[in-house]
Amino acid sequence: MTTSVCPSASTAAKPAAQHAPYVTRTPYPPYASFSSYVRARGPVLLRTARSLTANPSDAEDLLQTALTKTYVAWDRIEDHRALDGYVRRALLNTRTSQWRKRKVDEFACEELPEPAGVPEPDPAERQVLHDAMWRAVTRLPDRQRAMVVLRYYEDLSEAQTAEVLGVSIGTVKSAVSRALGKLREDPELSPAR
C-alpha cells in the first residue's frame, strides 16, 4: 500500500464530507456587497474616523478595525440601509476601547514628572558664545589665563591649580577673581549677559 503525498489528490474522488479536514475554507464567505459598500462609503467613514483621532494613520487603523468587525457581522446585519450607523458605532466603540486600554498606563498626579524647564538655546548661538568666551580668555594675561583654564576648563580645584602652577591657594583665588572681573567687562561678552 502506498501513501499519497498530496492528500487532496487521493481524496478527490471522495465526497466533500469525508475529506473535510483537507479542505481549506475561509472563516467568512466573501461578500461582494461589502466590497462595494466600502468602496462607496470609505472616504466618508474615514472622515468620521479622523474626527475621533488626531493622527491620520491611527484613523486609518481605526476604520480598518471597524470595517473588520462589520465584515464579521455582515450576515447578521438586517437592515443594510443603516450600515453607516453600524460602522460609526463600531468606530466609536473601538476608539473607546483603545482609549480605556491606554488610560490604564497613565496616572494623573499633582506634579508633572518633568520640570517645565527653559527651552534649549540654539546650538549656533551657543557656539558663538563659546568662541567669544575663548577669545576673551586668550586676551587675559598668561598667568590669569592659565589659572582660569585650569579652574574652569580642566575643572581642577583651587588647591590642585595652586599645586600645578606652584603658587599658593590665595594667589589662585585672587588671580582668578581678577580674571573673572576682566571677563565681565569684556565688550565682546556684554551681549551675552
PDB file of C-alpha atoms in Angstrom:
ATOM      1  CA  MET A   1       0.000   0.000   0.000  1.00  0.00           C
ATOM      2  CA  THR A   2       1.373   3.415  -0.946  1.00  0.00           C
ATOM      3  CA  THR A   3       0.705   6.621   0.910  1.00  0.00           C
ATOM      4  CA  SER A   4      -0.165   9.659  -1.117  1.00  0.00           C
ATOM      5  CA  VAL A   5       1.936  12.746  -0.522  1.00  0.00           C
ATOM      6  CA  CYS A   6      -0.878  15.056  -1.569  1.00  0.00           C
ATOM      7  CA  PRO A   7      -3.985  14.309   0.491  1.00  0.00           C
ATOM      8  CA  SER A   8      -6.290  16.207  -1.840  1.00  0.00           C
ATOM      9  CA  ALA A   9      -5.238  14.045  -4.791  1.00  0.00           C
ATOM     10  CA  SER A  10      -6.130  10.797  -3.063  1.00  0.00           C
ATOM     11  CA  THR A  11      -9.384  12.146  -1.685  1.00  0.00           C
ATOM     12  CA  ALA A  12     -10.560  13.920  -4.813  1.00  0.00           C
ATOM     13  CA  ALA A  13     -12.959  11.104  -5.646  1.00  0.00           C
ATOM     14  CA  LYS A  14     -14.441  11.015  -2.120  1.00  0.00           C
ATOM     15  CA  PRO A  15     -17.435  13.168  -1.221  1.00  0.00           C
ATOM     16  CA  ALA A  16     -16.690  16.550   0.370  1.00  0.00           C
ATOM     17  CA  ALA A  17     -17.992  15.455   3.766  1.00  0.00           C
ATOM     18  CA  GLN A  18     -15.407  12.658   4.013  1.00  0.00           C
ATOM     19  CA  HIS A  19     -12.336  14.852   3.336  1.00  0.00           C
ATOM     20  CA  ALA A  20     -13.476  17.971   5.186  1.00  0.00           C
ATOM     21  CA  PRO A  21     -10.216  18.254   7.210  1.00  0.00           C
ATOM     22  CA  TYR A  22      -8.259  18.716   3.964  1.00  0.00           C
ATOM     23  CA  VAL A  23     -10.465  21.415   2.508  1.00  0.00           C
ATOM     24  CA  THR A  24      -9.228  24.921   3.123  1.00  0.00           C
ATOM     25  CA  ARG A  25     -12.117  27.202   3.879  1.00  0.00           C
ATOM     26  CA  THR A  26     -12.162  30.857   4.649  1.00  0.00           C
ATOM     27  CA  PRO A  27     -13.801  31.515   8.015  1.00  0.00           C
ATOM     28  CA  TYR A  28     -16.195  34.010   6.471  1.00  0.00           C
ATOM     29  CA  PRO A  29     -17.665  33.915   2.991  1.00  0.00           C
ATOM     30  CA  PRO A  30     -16.710  36.808   0.749  1.00  0.00           C
ATOM     31  CA  TYR A  31     -19.400  39.451   0.356  1.00  0.00           C
ATOM     32  CA  ALA A  32     -19.448  41.410  -2.871  1.00  0.00           C
ATOM     33  CA  SER A  33     -21.920  43.847  -1.336  1.00  0.00           C
ATOM     34  CA  PHE A  34     -19.440  44.574   1.474  1.00  0.00           C
ATOM     35  CA  SER A  35     -16.703  45.428  -1.031  1.00  0.00           C
ATOM     36  CA  SER A  36     -18.986  47.774  -2.933  1.00  0.00           C
ATOM     37  CA  TYR A  37     -20.126  49.377   0.337  1.00  0.00           C
ATOM     38  CA  VAL A  38     -16.522  50.032   1.410  1.00  0.00           C
ATOM     39  CA  ARG A  39     -15.637  51.495  -1.988  1.00  0.00           C
ATOM     40  CA  ALA A  40     -18.668  53.776  -1.937  1.00  0.00           C
ATOM     41  CA  ARG A  41     -18.643  54.897   1.704  1.00  0.00           C
ATOM     42  CA  GLY A  42     -14.941  54.535   2.610  1.00  0.00           C
ATOM     43  CA  PRO A  43     -13.985  58.236   2.283  1.00  0.00           C
ATOM     44  CA  VAL A  44     -16.961  59.360   4.398  1.00  0.00           C
ATOM     45  CA  LEU A  45     -16.192  56.776   7.072  1.00  0.00           C
ATOM     46  CA  LEU A  46     -12.525  57.765   7.044  1.00  0.00           C
ATOM     47  CA  ARG A  47     -13.513  61.372   7.773  1.00  0.00           C
ATOM     48  CA  THR A  48     -15.527  60.111  10.726  1.00  0.00           C
ATOM     49  CA  ALA A  49     -12.532  58.103  11.966  1.00  0.00           C
ATOM     50  CA  ARG A  50     -10.290  61.161  11.597  1.00  0.00           C
ATOM     51  CA  SER A  51     -12.661  63.141  13.775  1.00  0.00           C
ATOM     52  CA  LEU A  52     -12.114  60.555  16.526  1.00  0.00           C
ATOM     53  CA  THR A  53      -8.290  60.557  16.405  1.00  0.00           C
ATOM     54  CA  ALA A  54      -5.619  63.187  15.973  1.00  0.00           C
ATOM     55  CA  ASN A  55      -3.311  61.094  13.815  1.00  0.00           C
ATOM     56  CA  PRO A  56      -4.387  60.195  10.236  1.00  0.00           C
ATOM     57  CA  SER A  57      -2.593  56.831  10.455  1.00  0.00           C
ATOM     58  CA  ASP A  58      -4.473  55.986  13.645  1.00  0.00           C
ATOM     59  CA  ALA A  59      -7.719  56.957  11.892  1.00  0.00           C
ATOM     60  CA  GLU A  60      -6.979  54.519   9.064  1.00  0.00           C
ATOM     61  CA  ASP A  61      -6.223  51.748  11.575  1.00  0.00           C
ATOM     62  CA  LEU A  62      -9.394  52.566  13.480  1.00  0.00           C
ATOM     63  CA  LEU A  63     -11.504  52.409  10.319  1.00  0.00           C
ATOM     64  CA  GLN A  64      -9.856  49.142   9.280  1.00  0.00           C
ATOM     65  CA  THR A  65     -10.707  47.599  12.656  1.00  0.00           C
ATOM     66  CA  ALA A  66     -14.309  48.833  12.499  1.00  0.00           C
ATOM     67  CA  LEU A  67     -14.714  47.509   8.956  1.00  0.00           C
ATOM     68  CA  THR A  68     -13.329  44.139  10.046  1.00  0.00           C
ATOM     69  CA  LYS A  69     -15.942  43.988  12.804  1.00  0.00           C
ATOM     70  CA  THR A  70     -18.609  44.961  10.284  1.00  0.00           C
ATOM     71  CA  TYR A  71     -17.464  42.262   7.858  1.00  0.00           C
ATOM     72  CA  VAL A  72     -17.643  39.606  10.576  1.00  0.00           C
ATOM     73  CA  ALA A  73     -21.216  40.655  11.409  1.00  0.00           C
ATOM     74  CA  TRP A  74     -22.269  41.263   7.784  1.00  0.00           C
ATOM     75  CA  ASP A  75     -24.805  38.426   7.572  1.00  0.00           C
ATOM     76  CA  ARG A  76     -26.312  39.381  10.965  1.00  0.00           C
ATOM     77  CA  ILE A  77     -26.995  42.981   9.955  1.00  0.00           C
ATOM     78  CA  GLU A  78     -30.640  43.013   8.955  1.00  0.00           C
ATOM     79  CA  ASP A  79     -31.053  46.495   7.540  1.00  0.00           C
ATOM     80  CA  HIS A  80     -28.223  47.289   5.127  1.00  0.00           C
ATOM     81  CA  ARG A  81     -29.586  50.823   4.759  1.00  0.00           C
ATOM     82  CA  ALA A  82     -28.308  51.513   8.285  1.00  0.00           C
ATOM     83  CA  LEU A  83     -24.746  50.318   7.653  1.00  0.00           C
ATOM     84  CA  ASP A  84     -23.224  53.747   8.196  1.00  0.00           C
ATOM     85  CA  GLY A  85     -24.671  53.839  11.693  1.00  0.00           C
ATOM     86  CA  TYR A  86     -23.364  50.348  12.406  1.00  0.00           C
ATOM     87  CA  VAL A  87     -19.842  51.223  11.230  1.00  0.00           C
ATOM     88  CA  ARG A  88     -19.881  54.527  13.117  1.00  0.00           C
ATOM     89  CA  ARG A  89     -20.905  52.707  16.285  1.00  0.00           C
ATOM     90  CA  ALA A  90     -18.076  50.199  15.674  1.00  0.00           C
ATOM     91  CA  LEU A  91     -15.659  53.127  15.185  1.00  0.00           C
ATOM     92  CA  LEU A  92     -16.764  54.748  18.423  1.00  0.00           C
ATOM     93  CA  ASN A  93     -16.704  51.526  20.441  1.00  0.00           C
ATOM     94  CA  THR A  94     -13.260  50.597  19.098  1.00  0.00           C
ATOM     95  CA  ARG A  95     -11.873  54.047  19.853  1.00  0.00           C
ATOM     96  CA  THR A  96     -13.353  53.942  23.356  1.00  0.00           C
ATOM     97  CA  SER A  97     -11.771  50.517  23.953  1.00  0.00           C
ATOM     98  CA  GLN A  98      -8.392  51.809  22.750  1.00  0.00           C
ATOM     99  CA  TRP A  99      -8.712  54.858  24.965  1.00  0.00           C
ATOM    100  CA  ARG A 100      -9.579  52.753  28.008  1.00  0.00           C
ATOM    101  CA  LYS A 101      -6.652  50.406  27.425  1.00  0.00           C
ATOM    102  CA  ARG A 102      -4.247  53.307  27.058  1.00  0.00           C
ATOM    103  CA  LYS A 103      -5.653  55.093  30.092  1.00  0.00           C
ATOM    104  CA  VAL A 104      -4.641  52.217  32.362  1.00  0.00           C
ATOM    105  CA  ASP A 105      -0.987  53.032  31.667  1.00  0.00           C
ATOM    106  CA  GLU A 106      -1.370  56.721  32.513  1.00  0.00           C
ATOM    107  CA  PHE A 107      -1.716  58.044  36.013  1.00  0.00           C
ATOM    108  CA  ALA A 108      -2.829  61.534  36.964  1.00  0.00           C
ATOM    109  CA  CYS A 109      -0.686  63.209  39.574  1.00  0.00           C
ATOM    110  CA  GLU A 110      -0.354  66.616  41.155  1.00  0.00           C
ATOM    111  CA  GLU A 111       3.229  67.190  39.969  1.00  0.00           C
ATOM    112  CA  LEU A 112       4.477  66.913  36.443  1.00  0.00           C
ATOM    113  CA  PRO A 113       7.107  64.185  36.078  1.00  0.00           C
ATOM    114  CA  GLU A 114       9.490  66.531  34.251  1.00  0.00           C
ATOM    115  CA  PRO A 115      10.107  70.144  35.132  1.00  0.00           C
ATOM    116  CA  ALA A 116       8.928  72.643  32.539  1.00  0.00           C
ATOM    117  CA  GLY A 117      12.478  73.917  32.161  1.00  0.00           C
ATOM    118  CA  VAL A 118      13.884  76.573  29.943  1.00  0.00           C
ATOM    119  CA  PRO A 119      13.955  75.768  26.224  1.00  0.00           C
ATOM    120  CA  GLU A 120      17.353  74.670  24.961  1.00  0.00           C
ATOM    121  CA  PRO A 121      19.268  77.525  23.309  1.00  0.00           C
ATOM    122  CA  ASP A 122      20.135  77.406  19.651  1.00  0.00           C
ATOM    123  CA  PRO A 123      23.360  75.383  19.128  1.00  0.00           C
ATOM    124  CA  ALA A 124      24.705  78.058  16.764  1.00  0.00           C
ATOM    125  CA  GLU A 125      24.239  80.730  19.435  1.00  0.00           C
ATOM    126  CA  ARG A 126      25.938  78.508  21.995  1.00  0.00           C
ATOM    127  CA  GLN A 127      28.891  78.065  19.653  1.00  0.00           C
ATOM    128  CA  VAL A 128      29.137  81.833  19.058  1.00  0.00           C
ATOM    129  CA  LEU A 129      29.152  82.410  22.830  1.00  0.00           C
ATOM    130  CA  HIS A 130      31.730  79.660  23.319  1.00  0.00           C
ATOM    131  CA  ASP A 131      34.007  81.194  20.679  1.00  0.00           C
ATOM    132  CA  ALA A 132      33.621  84.698  22.136  1.00  0.00           C
ATOM    133  CA  MET A 133      34.402  83.383  25.613  1.00  0.00           C
ATOM    134  CA  TRP A 134      37.513  81.603  24.385  1.00  0.00           C
ATOM    135  CA  ARG A 135      38.745  84.733  22.581  1.00  0.00           C
ATOM    136  CA  ALA A 136      38.204  86.728  25.787  1.00  0.00           C
ATOM    137  CA  VAL A 137      40.156  84.121  27.784  1.00  0.00           C
ATOM    138  CA  THR A 138      43.061  84.289  25.304  1.00  0.00           C
ATOM    139  CA  ARG A 139      43.240  88.070  25.844  1.00  0.00           C
ATOM    140  CA  LEU A 140      43.888  87.585  29.583  1.00  0.00           C
ATOM    141  CA  PRO A 141      47.484  87.796  30.895  1.00  0.00           C
ATOM    142  CA  ASP A 142      49.311  84.443  30.729  1.00  0.00           C
ATOM    143  CA  ARG A 143      49.165  83.660  34.447  1.00  0.00           C
ATOM    144  CA  GLN A 144      45.460  84.538  34.811  1.00  0.00           C
ATOM    145  CA  ARG A 145      44.622  82.630  31.616  1.00  0.00           C
ATOM    146  CA  ALA A 146      46.426  79.536  32.932  1.00  0.00           C
ATOM    147  CA  MET A 147      44.519  79.693  36.210  1.00  0.00           C
ATOM    148  CA  VAL A 148      41.115  80.222  34.517  1.00  0.00           C
ATOM    149  CA  VAL A 149      41.766  77.346  32.113  1.00  0.00           C
ATOM    150  CA  LEU A 150      42.831  75.006  34.914  1.00  0.00           C
ATOM    151  CA  ARG A 151      39.921  76.004  37.179  1.00  0.00           C
ATOM    152  CA  TYR A 152      37.040  76.183  34.686  1.00  0.00           C
ATOM    153  CA  TYR A 153      38.069  74.287  31.557  1.00  0.00           C
ATOM    154  CA  GLU A 154      40.009  71.485  33.264  1.00  0.00           C
ATOM    155  CA  ASP A 155      37.746  71.594  36.355  1.00  0.00           C
ATOM    156  CA  LEU A 156      40.591  71.476  38.900  1.00  0.00           C
ATOM    157  CA  SER A 157      40.069  72.665  42.468  1.00  0.00           C
ATOM    158  CA  GLU A 158      41.869  75.749  43.792  1.00  0.00           C
ATOM    159  CA  ALA A 159      44.326  73.514  45.668  1.00  0.00           C
ATOM    160  CA  GLN A 160      45.060  71.418  42.561  1.00  0.00           C
ATOM    161  CA  THR A 161      45.522  74.549  40.431  1.00  0.00           C
ATOM    162  CA  ALA A 162      47.919  76.007  43.031  1.00  0.00           C
ATOM    163  CA  GLU A 163      49.872  72.762  43.078  1.00  0.00           C
ATOM    164  CA  VAL A 164      50.133  72.560  39.262  1.00  0.00           C
ATOM    165  CA  LEU A 165      51.330  76.166  38.986  1.00  0.00           C
ATOM    166  CA  GLY A 166      53.492  76.096  42.114  1.00  0.00           C
ATOM    167  CA  VAL A 167      51.741  79.035  43.819  1.00  0.00           C
ATOM    168  CA  SER A 168      49.654  79.458  46.956  1.00  0.00           C
ATOM    169  CA  ILE A 169      45.885  78.916  47.066  1.00  0.00           C
ATOM    170  CA  GLY A 170      45.423  82.606  47.909  1.00  0.00           C
ATOM    171  CA  THR A 171      47.288  83.591  44.741  1.00  0.00           C
ATOM    172  CA  VAL A 172      44.972  81.364  42.688  1.00  0.00           C
ATOM    173  CA  LYS A 173      41.886  82.882  44.344  1.00  0.00           C
ATOM    174  CA  SER A 174      42.953  86.478  43.769  1.00  0.00           C
ATOM    175  CA  ALA A 175      44.202  85.912  40.210  1.00  0.00           C
ATOM    176  CA  VAL A 176      41.021  84.052  39.211  1.00  0.00           C
ATOM    177  CA  SER A 177      38.915  86.797  40.786  1.00  0.00           C
ATOM    178  CA  ARG A 178      40.727  89.499  38.777  1.00  0.00           C
ATOM    179  CA  ALA A 179      40.439  87.393  35.589  1.00  0.00           C
ATOM    180  CA  LEU A 180      36.683  86.942  36.061  1.00  0.00           C
ATOM    181  CA  GLY A 181      36.347  90.699  36.596  1.00  0.00           C
ATOM    182  CA  LYS A 182      38.125  91.330  33.267  1.00  0.00           C
ATOM    183  CA  LEU A 183      35.887  88.775  31.525  1.00  0.00           C
ATOM    184  CA  ARG A 184      32.770  90.512  32.903  1.00  0.00           C
ATOM    185  CA  GLU A 185      33.988  93.817  31.441  1.00  0.00           C
ATOM    186  CA  ASP A 186      34.950  92.348  28.046  1.00  0.00           C
ATOM    187  CA  PRO A 187      32.907  94.192  25.365  1.00  0.00           C
ATOM    188  CA  GLU A 188      32.585  91.094  23.184  1.00  0.00           C
ATOM    189  CA  LEU A 189      30.812  89.227  26.007  1.00  0.00           C
ATOM    190  CA  SER A 190      28.443  92.039  27.004  1.00  0.00           C
ATOM    191  CA  PRO A 191      25.580  90.968  24.629  1.00  0.00           C
ATOM    192  CA  ALA A 192      25.586  87.519  26.261  1.00  0.00           C
ATOM    193  CA  ARG A 193      24.531  88.912  29.651  1.00  0.00           C
TER     194      ARG A 193
END
